[in-house]
PDB file of C-alpha atoms in Angstrom:
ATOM      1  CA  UNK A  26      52.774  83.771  -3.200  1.00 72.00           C
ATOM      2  CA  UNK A  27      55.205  86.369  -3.751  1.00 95.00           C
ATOM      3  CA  UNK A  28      54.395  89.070  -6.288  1.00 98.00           C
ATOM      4  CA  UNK A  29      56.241  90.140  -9.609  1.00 98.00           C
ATOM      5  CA  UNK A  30      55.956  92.893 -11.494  1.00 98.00           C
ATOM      6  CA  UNK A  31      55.757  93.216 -15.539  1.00 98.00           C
ATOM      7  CA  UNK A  32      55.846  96.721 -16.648  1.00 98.00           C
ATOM      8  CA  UNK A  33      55.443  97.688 -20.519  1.00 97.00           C
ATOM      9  CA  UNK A  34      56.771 101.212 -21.749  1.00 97.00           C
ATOM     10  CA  UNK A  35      55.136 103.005 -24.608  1.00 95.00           C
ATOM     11  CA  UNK A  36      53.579 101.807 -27.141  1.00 92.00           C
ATOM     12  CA  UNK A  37      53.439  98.236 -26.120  1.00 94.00           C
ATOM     13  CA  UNK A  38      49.551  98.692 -26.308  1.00 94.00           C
ATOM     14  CA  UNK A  39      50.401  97.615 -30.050  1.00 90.00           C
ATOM     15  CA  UNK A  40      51.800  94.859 -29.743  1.00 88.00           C
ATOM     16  CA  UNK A  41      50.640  92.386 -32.289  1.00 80.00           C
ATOM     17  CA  UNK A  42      49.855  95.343 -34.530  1.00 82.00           C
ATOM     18  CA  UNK A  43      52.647  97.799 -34.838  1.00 68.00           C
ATOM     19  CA  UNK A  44      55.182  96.683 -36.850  1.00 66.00           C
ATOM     20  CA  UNK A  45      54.530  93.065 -36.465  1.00 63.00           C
ATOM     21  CA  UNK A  46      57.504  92.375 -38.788  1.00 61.00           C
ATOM     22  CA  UNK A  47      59.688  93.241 -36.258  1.00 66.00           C
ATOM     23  CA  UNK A  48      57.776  92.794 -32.977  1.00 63.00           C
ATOM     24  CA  UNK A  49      55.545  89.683 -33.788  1.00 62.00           C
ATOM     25  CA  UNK A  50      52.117  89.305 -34.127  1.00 68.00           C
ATOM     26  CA  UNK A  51      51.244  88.090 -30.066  1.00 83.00           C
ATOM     27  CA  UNK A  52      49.416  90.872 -28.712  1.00 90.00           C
ATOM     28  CA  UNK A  53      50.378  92.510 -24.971  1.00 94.00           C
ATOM     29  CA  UNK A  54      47.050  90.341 -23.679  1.00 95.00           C
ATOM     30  CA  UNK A  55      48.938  87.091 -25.442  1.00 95.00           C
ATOM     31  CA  UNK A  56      52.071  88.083 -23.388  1.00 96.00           C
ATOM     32  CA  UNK A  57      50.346  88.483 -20.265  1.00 97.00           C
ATOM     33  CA  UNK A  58      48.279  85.349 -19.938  1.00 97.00           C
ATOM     34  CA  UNK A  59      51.669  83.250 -20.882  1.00 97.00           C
ATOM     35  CA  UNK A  60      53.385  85.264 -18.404  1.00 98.00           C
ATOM     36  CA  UNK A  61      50.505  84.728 -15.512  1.00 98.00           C
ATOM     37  CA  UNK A  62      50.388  80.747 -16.411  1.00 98.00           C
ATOM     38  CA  UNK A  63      54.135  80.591 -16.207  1.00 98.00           C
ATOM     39  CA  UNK A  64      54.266  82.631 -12.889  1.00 98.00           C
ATOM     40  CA  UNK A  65      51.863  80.408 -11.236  1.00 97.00           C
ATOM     41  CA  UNK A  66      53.479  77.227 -11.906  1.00 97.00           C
ATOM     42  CA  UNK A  67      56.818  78.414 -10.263  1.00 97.00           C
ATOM     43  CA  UNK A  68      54.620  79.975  -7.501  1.00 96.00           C
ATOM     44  CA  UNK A  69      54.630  83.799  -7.585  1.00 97.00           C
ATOM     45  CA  UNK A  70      51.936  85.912  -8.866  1.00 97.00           C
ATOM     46  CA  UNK A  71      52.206  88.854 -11.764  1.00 97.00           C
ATOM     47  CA  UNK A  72      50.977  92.275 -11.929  1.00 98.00           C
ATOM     48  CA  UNK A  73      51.478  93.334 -15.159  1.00 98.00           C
ATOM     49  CA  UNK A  74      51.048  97.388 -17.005  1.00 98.00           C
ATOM     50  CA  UNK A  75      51.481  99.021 -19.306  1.00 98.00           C
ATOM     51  CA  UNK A  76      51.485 102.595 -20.022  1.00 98.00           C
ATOM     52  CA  UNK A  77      52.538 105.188 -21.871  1.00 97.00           C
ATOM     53  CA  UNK A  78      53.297 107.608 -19.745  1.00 98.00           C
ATOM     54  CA  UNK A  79      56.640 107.260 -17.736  1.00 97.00           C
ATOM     55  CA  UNK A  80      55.622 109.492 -14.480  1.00 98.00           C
ATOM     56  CA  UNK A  81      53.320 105.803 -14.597  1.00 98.00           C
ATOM     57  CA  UNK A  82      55.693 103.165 -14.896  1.00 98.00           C
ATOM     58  CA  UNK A  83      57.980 105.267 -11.683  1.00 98.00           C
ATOM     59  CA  UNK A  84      54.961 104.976  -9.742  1.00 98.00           C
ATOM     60  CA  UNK A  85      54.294 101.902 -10.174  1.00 98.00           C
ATOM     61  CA  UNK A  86      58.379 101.030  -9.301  1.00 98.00           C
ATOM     62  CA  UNK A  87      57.731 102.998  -6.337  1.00 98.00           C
ATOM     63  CA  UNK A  88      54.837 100.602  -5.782  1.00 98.00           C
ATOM     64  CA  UNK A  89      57.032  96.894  -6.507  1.00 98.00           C
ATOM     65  CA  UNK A  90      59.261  98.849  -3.477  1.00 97.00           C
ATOM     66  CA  UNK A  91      56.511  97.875  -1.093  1.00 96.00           C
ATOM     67  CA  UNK A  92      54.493  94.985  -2.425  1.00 96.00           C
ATOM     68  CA  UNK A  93      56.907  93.218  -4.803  1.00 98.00           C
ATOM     69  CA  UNK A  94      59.814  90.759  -5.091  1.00 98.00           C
ATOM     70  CA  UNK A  95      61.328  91.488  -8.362  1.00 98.00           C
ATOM     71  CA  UNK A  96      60.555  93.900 -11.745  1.00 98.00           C
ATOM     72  CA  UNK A  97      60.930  92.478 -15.069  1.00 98.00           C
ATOM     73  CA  UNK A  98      60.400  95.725 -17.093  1.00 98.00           C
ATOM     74  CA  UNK A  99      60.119  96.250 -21.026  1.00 97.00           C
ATOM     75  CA  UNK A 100      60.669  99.705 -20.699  1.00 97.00           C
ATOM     76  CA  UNK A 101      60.315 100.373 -24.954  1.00 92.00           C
ATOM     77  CA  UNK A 102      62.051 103.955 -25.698  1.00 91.00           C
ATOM     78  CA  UNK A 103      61.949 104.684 -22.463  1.00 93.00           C
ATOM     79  CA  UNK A 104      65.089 102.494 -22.077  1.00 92.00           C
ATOM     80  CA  UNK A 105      67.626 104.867 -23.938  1.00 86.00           C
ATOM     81  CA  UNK A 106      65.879 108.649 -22.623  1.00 84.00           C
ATOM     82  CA  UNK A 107      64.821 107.884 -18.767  1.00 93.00           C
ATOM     83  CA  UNK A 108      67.274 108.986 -16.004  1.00 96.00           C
ATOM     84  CA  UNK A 109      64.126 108.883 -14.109  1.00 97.00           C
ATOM     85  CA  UNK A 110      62.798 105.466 -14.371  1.00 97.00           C
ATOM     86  CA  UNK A 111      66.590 104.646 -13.814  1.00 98.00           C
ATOM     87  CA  UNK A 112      66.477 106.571 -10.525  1.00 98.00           C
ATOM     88  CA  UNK A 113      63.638 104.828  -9.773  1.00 98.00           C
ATOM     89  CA  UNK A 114      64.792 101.885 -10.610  1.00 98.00           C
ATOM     90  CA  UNK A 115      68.006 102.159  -8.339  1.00 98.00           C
ATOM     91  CA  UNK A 116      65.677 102.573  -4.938  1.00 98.00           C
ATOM     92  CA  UNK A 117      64.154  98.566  -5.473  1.00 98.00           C
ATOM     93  CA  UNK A 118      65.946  96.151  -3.977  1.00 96.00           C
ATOM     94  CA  UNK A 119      65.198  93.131  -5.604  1.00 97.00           C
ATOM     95  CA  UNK A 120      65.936  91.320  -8.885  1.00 98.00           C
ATOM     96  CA  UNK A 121      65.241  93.366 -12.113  1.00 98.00           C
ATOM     97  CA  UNK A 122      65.327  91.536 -15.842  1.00 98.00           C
ATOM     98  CA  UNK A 123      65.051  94.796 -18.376  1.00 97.00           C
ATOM     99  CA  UNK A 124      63.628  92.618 -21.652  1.00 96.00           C
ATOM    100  CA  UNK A 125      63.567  93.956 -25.247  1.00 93.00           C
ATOM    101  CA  UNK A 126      61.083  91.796 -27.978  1.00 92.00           C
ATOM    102  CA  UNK A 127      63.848  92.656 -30.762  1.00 82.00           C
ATOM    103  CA  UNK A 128      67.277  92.928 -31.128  1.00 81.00           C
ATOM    104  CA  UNK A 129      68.299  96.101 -29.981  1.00 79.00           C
ATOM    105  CA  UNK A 130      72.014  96.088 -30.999  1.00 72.00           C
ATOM    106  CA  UNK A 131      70.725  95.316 -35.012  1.00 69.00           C
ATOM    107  CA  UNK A 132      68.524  98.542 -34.953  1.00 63.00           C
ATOM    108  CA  UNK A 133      69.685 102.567 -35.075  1.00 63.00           C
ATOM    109  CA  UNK A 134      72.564 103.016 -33.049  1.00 69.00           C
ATOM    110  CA  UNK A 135      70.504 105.567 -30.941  1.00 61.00           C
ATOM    111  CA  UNK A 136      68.468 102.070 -29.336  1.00 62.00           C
ATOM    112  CA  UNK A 137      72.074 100.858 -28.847  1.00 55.00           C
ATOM    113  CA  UNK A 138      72.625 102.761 -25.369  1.00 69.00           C
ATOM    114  CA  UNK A 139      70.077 101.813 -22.376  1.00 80.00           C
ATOM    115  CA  UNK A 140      69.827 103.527 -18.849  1.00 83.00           C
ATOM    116  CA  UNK A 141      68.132 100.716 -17.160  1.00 92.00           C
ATOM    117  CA  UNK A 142      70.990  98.539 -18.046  1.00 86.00           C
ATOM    118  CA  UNK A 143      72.858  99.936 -15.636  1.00 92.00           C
ATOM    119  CA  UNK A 144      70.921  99.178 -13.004  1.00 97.00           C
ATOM    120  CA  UNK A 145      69.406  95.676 -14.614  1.00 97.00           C
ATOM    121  CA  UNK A 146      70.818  92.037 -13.157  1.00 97.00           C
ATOM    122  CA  UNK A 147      69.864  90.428 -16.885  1.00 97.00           C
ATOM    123  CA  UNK A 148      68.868  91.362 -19.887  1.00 97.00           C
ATOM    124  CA  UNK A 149      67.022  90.076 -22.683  1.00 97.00           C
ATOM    125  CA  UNK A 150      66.652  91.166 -26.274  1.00 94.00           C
ATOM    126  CA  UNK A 151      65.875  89.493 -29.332  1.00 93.00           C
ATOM    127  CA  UNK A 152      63.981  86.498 -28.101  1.00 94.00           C
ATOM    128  CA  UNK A 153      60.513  87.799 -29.108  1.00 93.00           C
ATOM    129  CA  UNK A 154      57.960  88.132 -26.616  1.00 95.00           C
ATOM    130  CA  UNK A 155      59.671  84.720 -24.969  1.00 95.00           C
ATOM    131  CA  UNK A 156      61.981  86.836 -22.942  1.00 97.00           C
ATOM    132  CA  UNK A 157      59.418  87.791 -21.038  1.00 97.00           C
ATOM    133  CA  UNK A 158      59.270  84.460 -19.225  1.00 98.00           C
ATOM    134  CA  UNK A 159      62.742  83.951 -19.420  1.00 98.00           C
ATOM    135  CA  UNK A 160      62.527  87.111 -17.357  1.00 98.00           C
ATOM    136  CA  UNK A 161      60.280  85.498 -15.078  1.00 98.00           C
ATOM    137  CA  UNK A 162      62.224  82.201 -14.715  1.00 98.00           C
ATOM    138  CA  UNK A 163      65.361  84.176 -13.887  1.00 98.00           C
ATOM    139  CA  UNK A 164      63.327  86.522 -11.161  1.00 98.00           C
ATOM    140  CA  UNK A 165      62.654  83.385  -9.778  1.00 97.00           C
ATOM    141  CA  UNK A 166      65.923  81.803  -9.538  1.00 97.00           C
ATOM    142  CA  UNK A 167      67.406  84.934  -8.303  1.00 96.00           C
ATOM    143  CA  UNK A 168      64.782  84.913  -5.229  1.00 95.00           C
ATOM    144  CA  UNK A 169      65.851  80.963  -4.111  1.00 91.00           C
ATOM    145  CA  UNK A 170      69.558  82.482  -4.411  1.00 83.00           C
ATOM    146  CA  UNK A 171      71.064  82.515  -0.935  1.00 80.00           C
ATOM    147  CA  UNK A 172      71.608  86.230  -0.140  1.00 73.00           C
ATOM    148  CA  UNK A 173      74.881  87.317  -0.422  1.00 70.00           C
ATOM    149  CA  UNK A 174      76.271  89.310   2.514  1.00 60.00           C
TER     150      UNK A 174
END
């Protein structure tokens, strides 16, 4: 089984609790366990974080470099302030799917802009926490791909 990562930004921790009227009322554990049955039946396994802390989610990119086969990230605010994570983010060489639980583009126009986009093959917003396994599903598509040359 090949091994995907699920990383969660800041303040994903609340999930389910934090402003449920925009980000739902599943919790992060909720996410997770749909995400592990999901990953199973199309034959990968997860490892899935959180944290708060960005120095974090980089080391754990740094990590998916040696043990993983794709990233689907939720990188939260992280996603329109990190050069870093993007930097990070630009030294793994498999798929990445950068997912957002809300709409992004109906928010403040500051949540508009993201960094990981540009280094992204999909993204996902405004599909609640089911972008997350969309995510996953198009991780694993993207691995059966032929590679290109």
């Amino acid at each position: 089984m090949s091994l995907i990562y699920v990383l969660n930004g800041p303040n994903l921790n609340l999930l389910g609790k934090r402003q449920p009227h925009i980000y739902g009322h599943e919790t992060l554990a909720d996410v997770e366990a749909d995400c592990r049955k999901l990953a199973s039946e199309l034959g990968h396994e997860i490892r899935f974080l959180q944290s708060n802390r960005e120095y974090e989610i980089i080391d754990w990119i740094h990590e998916a470099r040696e043990d993983g086969v794709g990233i689907v990230i939720n990188p939260a605010a992280f996603t329109h302030t990190s050069l870093a994570i993007l930097d990070a983010l630009n030294t793994f060489e498999g798929p990445i799917i950068e997912i957002h639980i809300s709409n992004v583009h109906k928010r403040e126009s500051f949540r508009h802009h993201s960094f990981v986009s540009h280094r992204a093959d999909g993204v996902i917003a405004g599909l609640g926490t089911e972008g997350y396994q969309l995510g996953i599903r198009r991780i694993a598509t993207l691995l059966k791909a032929p590679k290109k040359d």
